[in-house]
Short mmCIF file of C-alpha atoms and ligand atoms in Angstrom, two decimals:
data_model
loop_
_atom_site.label_atom_id
_atom_site.label_comp_id
_atom_site.label_asym_id
_atom_site.label_seq_id
_atom_site.Cartn_x
_atom_site.Cartn_y
_atom_site.Cartn_z
CA MET T 110 12.31 7.47 -16.01
CA THR T 111 8.83 6.32 -17.51
CA THR T 112 8.91 9.25 -20.20
CA THR T 113 11.74 11.78 -21.90
CA ASN T 114 9.90 14.72 -21.47
CA ASP T 115 11.24 16.94 -18.56
CA SER T 116 7.73 18.25 -17.20
CA GLN T 117 6.36 14.58 -17.06
CA VAL T 118 9.27 13.33 -14.38
CA ALA T 119 8.65 11.62 -11.61
CA THR T 120 9.02 13.80 -8.59
CA ALA T 121 8.17 13.13 -4.95
CA ALA T 122 6.32 16.51 -5.16
CA GLY T 123 4.03 15.12 -7.94
CA SER T 124 3.51 11.70 -5.97
CA GLY T 125 3.00 13.25 -2.86
CA ALA T 126 0.37 16.01 -4.32
CA SER T 127 -1.28 13.42 -5.97
CA ALA T 128 -1.40 11.19 -2.92
CA THR T 129 -2.81 13.95 -0.86
CA ASP T 130 -5.68 15.08 -3.45
CA ARG T 131 -6.79 11.52 -3.55
CA PHE T 132 -6.91 11.26 0.06
CA ARG T 133 -8.93 14.29 0.19
CA THR T 134 -11.47 13.46 -2.22
CA ASP T 135 -11.87 9.66 -1.58
CA LYS T 136 -12.23 9.43 2.13
CA SER T 137 -14.20 11.86 4.74
CA PRO T 138 -11.51 11.52 7.37
CA TYR T 139 -12.93 14.09 9.65
CA ASP T 140 -16.61 12.46 9.27
CA ALA T 141 -15.89 9.30 9.99
CA VAL T 142 -14.28 10.28 13.39
CA LYS T 143 -17.03 12.98 14.36
CA ASP T 144 -18.64 11.11 17.33
CA VAL T 145 -15.57 10.22 18.98
CA PRO T 146 -15.73 10.90 22.57
CA LYS T 147 -13.70 13.77 24.15
CA GLU T 148 -12.07 11.14 26.74
CA ARG T 149 -10.62 9.24 24.06
CA VAL T 150 -9.06 12.06 21.85
CA ASP T 151 -7.78 13.32 25.53
CA GLU T 152 -6.32 9.74 26.26
CA LEU T 153 -4.70 9.32 22.83
CA ALA T 154 -3.24 12.73 22.07
CA ARG T 155 -1.99 12.91 25.64
CA GLU T 156 -0.26 9.58 25.47
CA VAL T 157 1.35 10.86 22.15
CA LEU T 158 2.59 13.97 23.72
CA ASP T 159 3.89 12.05 26.92
CA SER T 160 6.02 9.64 24.60
CA ILE T 161 7.29 13.09 22.77
CA TYR T 162 8.20 14.50 26.30
CA ASP T 163 10.05 11.32 27.31
CA THR T 164 12.31 11.33 24.18
CA ILE T 165 13.08 15.06 24.41
CA ARG T 166 14.14 14.52 28.21
CA LYS T 167 15.73 10.97 27.33
CA HIS T 168 17.82 12.47 25.04
CA LYS T 169 18.22 16.28 25.75
CA VAL T 170 16.98 17.49 22.29
CA THR T 171 18.39 20.76 21.61
CA TYR T 172 16.67 23.93 20.10
CA ALA T 173 18.62 23.52 17.04
CA GLU T 174 16.88 20.08 16.91
CA TYR T 175 13.51 21.05 17.72
CA ASN T 176 13.70 23.63 15.05
CA ALA T 177 15.04 21.17 12.37
CA LEU T 178 11.85 19.25 13.33
CA LYS T 179 9.90 22.17 12.82
CA ALA T 180 11.23 23.00 9.46
CA TRP T 181 10.71 19.11 8.36
CA LEU T 182 7.35 18.76 9.42
CA ILE T 183 6.27 22.02 7.79
CA GLN T 184 8.02 20.73 4.31
CA VAL T 185 6.32 16.89 4.64
CA GLY T 186 3.31 19.24 4.41
CA GLN T 187 4.33 21.56 1.43
CA ASP T 188 5.70 17.96 -0.30
CA GLY T 189 1.77 16.55 0.26
CA GLU T 190 4.00 13.50 1.83
CA TRP T 191 2.09 12.97 4.88
CA PRO T 192 -0.09 10.10 3.22
CA LEU T 193 3.29 8.51 2.17
CA PHE T 194 4.87 9.11 5.71
CA LEU T 195 1.99 7.86 7.52
CA ASP T 196 1.48 5.06 5.36
CA VAL T 197 5.43 3.80 5.15
CA TRP T 198 6.28 4.36 9.15
CA VAL T 199 2.56 4.57 10.89
CA GLU T 200 -0.16 2.11 8.96
CA HIS T 201 1.26 -1.17 9.50
CA VAL T 202 0.47 -1.16 13.24
CA VAL T 203 -3.20 0.14 12.97
CA GLU T 204 -3.67 -2.88 10.15
CA ASP T 205 -2.51 -5.28 12.80
CA VAL T 206 -4.92 -4.11 15.41
CA ALA T 207 -7.73 -3.56 13.11
CA THR T 208 -7.45 -7.29 11.78
CA GLU T 209 -6.16 -9.36 14.46
CA HIS T 210 -9.67 -10.83 15.22
CA ARG T 211 -9.48 -12.56 11.85
CA LYS T 212 -9.78 -16.46 11.00
CA GLY T 213 -9.47 -16.04 7.40
CA ASN T 214 -6.14 -14.42 5.13
CA LYS T 215 -3.75 -12.23 6.69
CA GLY T 216 -3.83 -8.88 5.20
CA THR T 217 -1.26 -5.61 5.27
CA ILE T 218 -1.21 -2.08 4.45
CA GLU T 219 -3.22 -0.31 1.95
CA GLY T 220 -0.37 2.24 1.20
CA PRO T 221 -0.75 5.47 -0.46
CA TYR T 222 -1.54 4.50 -4.32
CA TYR T 223 -5.04 2.81 -4.30
CA VAL T 224 -7.81 4.26 -6.44
CA PRO T 225 -11.29 3.18 -5.88
CA ASN T 226 -13.32 1.68 -8.62
CA ALA T 227 -10.98 0.66 -10.99
CA PRO T 228 -12.55 -0.65 -14.29
CA ASP T 229 -13.26 -4.40 -14.99
CA ALA T 230 -10.60 -6.04 -16.48
CA VAL T 231 -11.36 -7.13 -20.09
CA ASP T 232 -10.29 -11.10 -20.77
CA ASN T 233 -9.30 -11.24 -17.44
CA THR T 234 -5.82 -9.29 -18.21
CA ILE T 235 -5.02 -5.90 -16.37
CA PRO T 236 -4.85 -2.93 -18.59
CA MET T 237 -1.37 -2.39 -19.85
CA ARG T 238 0.62 -0.27 -22.41
CA ASP T 239 2.04 -1.67 -25.72
CA GLY T 240 5.04 -3.60 -25.00
CA GLU T 241 4.73 -3.04 -21.22
CA ASN T 242 8.08 -4.34 -19.84
CA GLY T 243 8.15 -7.14 -17.40
CA THR T 244 7.72 -10.77 -16.94
CA PRO T 245 3.89 -12.01 -17.88
CA LEU T 246 2.47 -13.39 -14.62
CA THR T 247 -0.48 -15.54 -14.54
CA TRP T 248 -2.48 -16.38 -11.38
CA LYS T 249 -5.53 -18.59 -11.10
CA SER T 250 -7.15 -18.82 -7.83
CA THR T 251 -10.20 -19.22 -5.56
CA ILE T 252 -11.97 -17.10 -2.85
CA THR T 253 -13.98 -19.01 -0.06
CA SER T 254 -15.21 -18.31 3.14
CA VAL T 255 -13.84 -19.20 6.41
CA ASP T 256 -15.88 -22.38 6.03
CA GLY T 257 -14.89 -23.42 2.69
CA THR T 258 -18.06 -21.92 0.82
CA PRO T 259 -17.02 -20.64 -2.56
CA LEU T 260 -17.24 -16.96 -2.81
CA GLN T 261 -18.35 -14.84 -6.06
CA GLY T 262 -16.22 -12.02 -4.98
CA LYS T 263 -13.82 -9.73 -6.41
CA VAL T 264 -10.30 -8.78 -6.79
CA GLU T 265 -9.41 -5.21 -7.22
CA LEU T 266 -5.57 -5.38 -8.17
CA TRP T 267 -3.20 -2.65 -8.39
CA HIS T 268 0.61 -2.30 -9.04
CA ALA T 269 3.90 -0.73 -9.84
CA ASP T 270 5.19 -1.23 -13.46
CA ASN T 271 8.55 -2.81 -14.11
CA GLU T 272 10.40 0.46 -13.13
CA GLY T 273 8.40 0.67 -9.97
CA PHE T 274 5.84 3.50 -11.03
CA TYR T 275 2.22 3.79 -10.29
CA SER T 276 -0.34 5.13 -12.66
CA GLN T 277 -1.94 8.14 -11.60
CA PHE T 278 0.77 9.25 -9.34
CA ALA T 279 3.82 9.25 -11.44
CA PRO T 280 3.41 11.36 -14.52
CA GLY T 281 3.10 10.14 -18.26
CA ILE T 282 1.35 6.75 -17.56
CA PRO T 283 -2.02 6.38 -18.67
CA GLU T 284 -5.16 6.04 -16.29
CA TRP T 285 -5.81 2.84 -14.81
CA ASN T 286 -2.43 1.44 -16.19
CA LEU T 287 -1.81 -2.22 -14.19
CA ARG T 288 -5.09 -1.44 -11.97
CA ALA T 289 -8.22 -3.41 -12.65
CA THR T 290 -10.93 -5.18 -10.77
CA PHE T 291 -11.27 -8.74 -11.68
CA HIS T 292 -14.66 -11.03 -10.91
CA ALA T 293 -14.54 -14.64 -9.47
CA ASP T 294 -17.12 -16.85 -11.03
CA GLU T 295 -20.09 -18.99 -8.67
CA HIS T 296 -17.45 -21.60 -7.54
CA GLY T 297 -14.80 -18.51 -6.50
CA ASN T 298 -12.41 -19.29 -9.05
CA PHE T 299 -10.57 -15.87 -10.85
CA GLU T 300 -7.90 -15.90 -13.37
CA ILE T 301 -5.68 -12.77 -13.67
CA HIS T 302 -3.23 -11.68 -16.25
CA THR T 303 -0.52 -9.19 -15.63
CA ILE T 304 3.36 -8.81 -15.46
CA GLN T 305 5.57 -8.86 -12.35
CA PRO T 306 6.34 -5.64 -10.89
CA ALA T 307 9.67 -4.20 -9.71
CA PRO T 308 10.88 -3.45 -6.33
CA TYR T 309 9.92 -0.28 -5.31
CA GLN T 310 11.84 2.43 -4.02
CA ILE T 311 9.49 5.55 -2.37
CA PRO T 312 10.42 8.92 -3.34
CA THR T 313 13.64 9.98 -2.27
CA ASP T 314 13.73 13.51 -3.31
CA GLY T 315 11.44 14.61 -0.77
CA SER T 316 11.03 15.25 2.92
CA CYS T 317 10.52 11.31 3.48
CA GLY T 318 13.68 10.98 1.27
CA LYS T 319 15.38 13.68 3.70
CA LEU T 320 14.51 11.56 6.72
CA ILE T 321 15.77 8.34 5.29
CA ALA T 322 19.00 10.01 4.11
CA ALA T 323 19.64 11.77 7.44
CA ALA T 324 18.83 8.53 9.30
CA GLY T 325 21.05 6.36 7.11
CA TRP T 326 18.11 4.25 6.16
CA HIS T 327 17.12 2.92 2.81
CA ALA T 328 14.03 3.69 0.62
CA TRP T 329 13.12 0.10 -0.74
CA ARG T 330 10.33 -1.70 -0.41
CA PRO T 331 10.11 -5.43 -1.87
CA ALA T 332 8.47 -6.07 -5.13
CA HIS T 333 4.82 -6.26 -4.43
CA LEU T 334 0.84 -6.91 -5.74
CA HIS T 335 -1.81 -4.99 -4.15
CA VAL T 336 -4.95 -6.29 -3.50
CA LYS T 337 -8.67 -5.63 -1.74
CA VAL T 338 -10.47 -8.76 -1.93
CA SER T 339 -14.61 -8.51 -1.38
CA ALA T 340 -17.70 -10.61 -1.36
CA PRO T 341 -21.02 -9.70 -0.19
CA GLY T 342 -21.43 -10.58 3.69
CA HIS T 343 -17.74 -10.53 4.04
CA GLU T 344 -15.13 -8.15 5.63
CA LEU T 345 -12.88 -6.68 3.02
CA LEU T 346 -9.15 -8.00 2.91
CA THR T 347 -6.74 -5.54 2.10
CA ALA T 348 -3.41 -7.50 1.63
CA GLN T 349 0.21 -7.20 -0.59
CA LEU T 350 1.71 -10.16 -2.13
CA TYR T 351 5.44 -10.54 -2.10
CA PHE T 352 8.03 -12.34 -4.05
CA PRO T 353 10.12 -15.04 -2.69
CA GLY T 354 13.98 -14.07 -2.61
CA ASP T 355 13.35 -10.37 -2.87
CA PRO T 356 16.18 -8.96 -0.70
CA HIS T 357 13.57 -6.22 0.74
CA ASN T 358 11.42 -9.01 1.94
CA GLU T 359 13.48 -8.90 5.23
CA ASP T 360 13.95 -5.13 5.34
CA ASP T 361 10.75 -3.63 3.87
CA ILE T 362 11.02 0.05 4.71
CA ALA T 363 7.00 0.12 5.52
CA ASP T 364 7.23 -3.09 7.61
CA ALA T 365 4.23 -4.71 5.83
CA VAL T 366 5.68 -8.24 5.16
CA LYS T 367 4.30 -11.08 6.48
CA PRO T 368 5.25 -14.81 5.91
CA GLU T 369 1.89 -15.49 4.90
CA LEU T 370 1.56 -13.32 1.99
CA LEU T 371 4.44 -14.71 0.08
CA LEU T 372 3.63 -16.19 -3.16
CA ASP T 373 4.73 -19.60 -4.84
CA PRO T 374 6.14 -18.41 -8.50
CA LYS T 375 6.53 -21.01 -10.95
CA GLN T 376 8.82 -20.24 -13.95
CA GLN T 377 6.73 -21.50 -17.31
CA ASP T 378 8.27 -22.70 -20.19
CA ASP T 379 7.12 -19.51 -22.17
CA GLY T 380 8.97 -17.24 -20.16
CA SER T 381 6.07 -16.20 -17.94
CA VAL T 382 5.29 -16.87 -14.52
CA ALA T 383 2.51 -18.75 -12.84
CA ILE T 384 0.93 -18.15 -9.34
CA THR T 385 -1.68 -19.44 -6.97
CA TYR T 386 -2.76 -17.71 -4.13
CA ASN T 387 -6.12 -18.35 -2.62
CA PHE T 388 -8.18 -15.72 -0.49
CA VAL T 389 -10.07 -16.94 2.73
CA LEU T 390 -12.51 -14.17 3.82
CA ASP T 391 -14.19 -13.48 7.39
CA PRO T 392 -17.83 -13.21 7.50
CA GLN T 393 -18.78 -9.95 8.50
CA SER T 394 -19.84 -10.08 12.44
C1 LIG Y 421 4.24 2.04 -1.94
O1 LIG Y 421 4.06 1.51 -2.75
C2 LIG Y 421 3.46 1.36 -1.11
O2 LIG Y 421 2.90 -0.05 -1.11
C3 LIG Y 421 4.06 1.87 0.48
C4 LIG Y 421 2.90 0.93 1.52
C5 LIG Y 421 4.29 3.03 0.46
C6 LIG Y 421 4.84 3.73 -0.08
C7 LIG Y 421 4.86 3.42 -1.59
FE1 LIG Y 422 2.66 -0.40 -3.29
#
């Protein structure tokens, strides 16, 4: 727990409600698709329903199971866990399809805990609490275009703390803790100072946790750094970077690890860890 105060304990309902509110205010999900032709909605909705009918017939799903599903779906909404559910079990395929044309860096899913417009870092250092737990991490790298041109772009970085909690979603953590925007210079070089995040367990006390327990799955994601990397005239890259040797790189519940996203941490004499990870962005077509 991040705090000792009972009303400040991280709960699935708390994180879920925050993620749902965030999605409602930051995105205009319905505006973005208002011009989709009927034919496409018809085709997509019908195919999804057909695959449900196939599963019901194949496994002779009972009324008891149907009603359990109905109760669970209602509960996911009440817990505010639709963003979590979708980003954990669906987004990775949407991301694959959306970025398969790219020649630059591989990306991966955004997940439910991004907050736009993080303040600029001061002295290349992410905001953190006094005595923030975790191994100090220094990251010096470069942003270029696919043709090698340096890009004076920016890196938005957000990640969990040493206990796996995200500011603005778990309670008791200062706003913007472990979230910041870093700017590259005219050579495309950027420098970041932060701490190494811990492996992350998705909330187990809500409906997603109920599904995980009922199915005998586990709730773990490997430790990860989230980034959005952008530069004028280039496609936005959303990615996560992972640490070699994390046991959950092989069995990430969100299926968002790719070999190209593994870091090369080098232990330093002062106890910190240094990483390099360059970004190559695709020009906008
Ligand atoms: C996370 O931190 C995350 O990155 C994803 C994809 C899902 C749940 C929590
Ligand atoms: Fe995350």
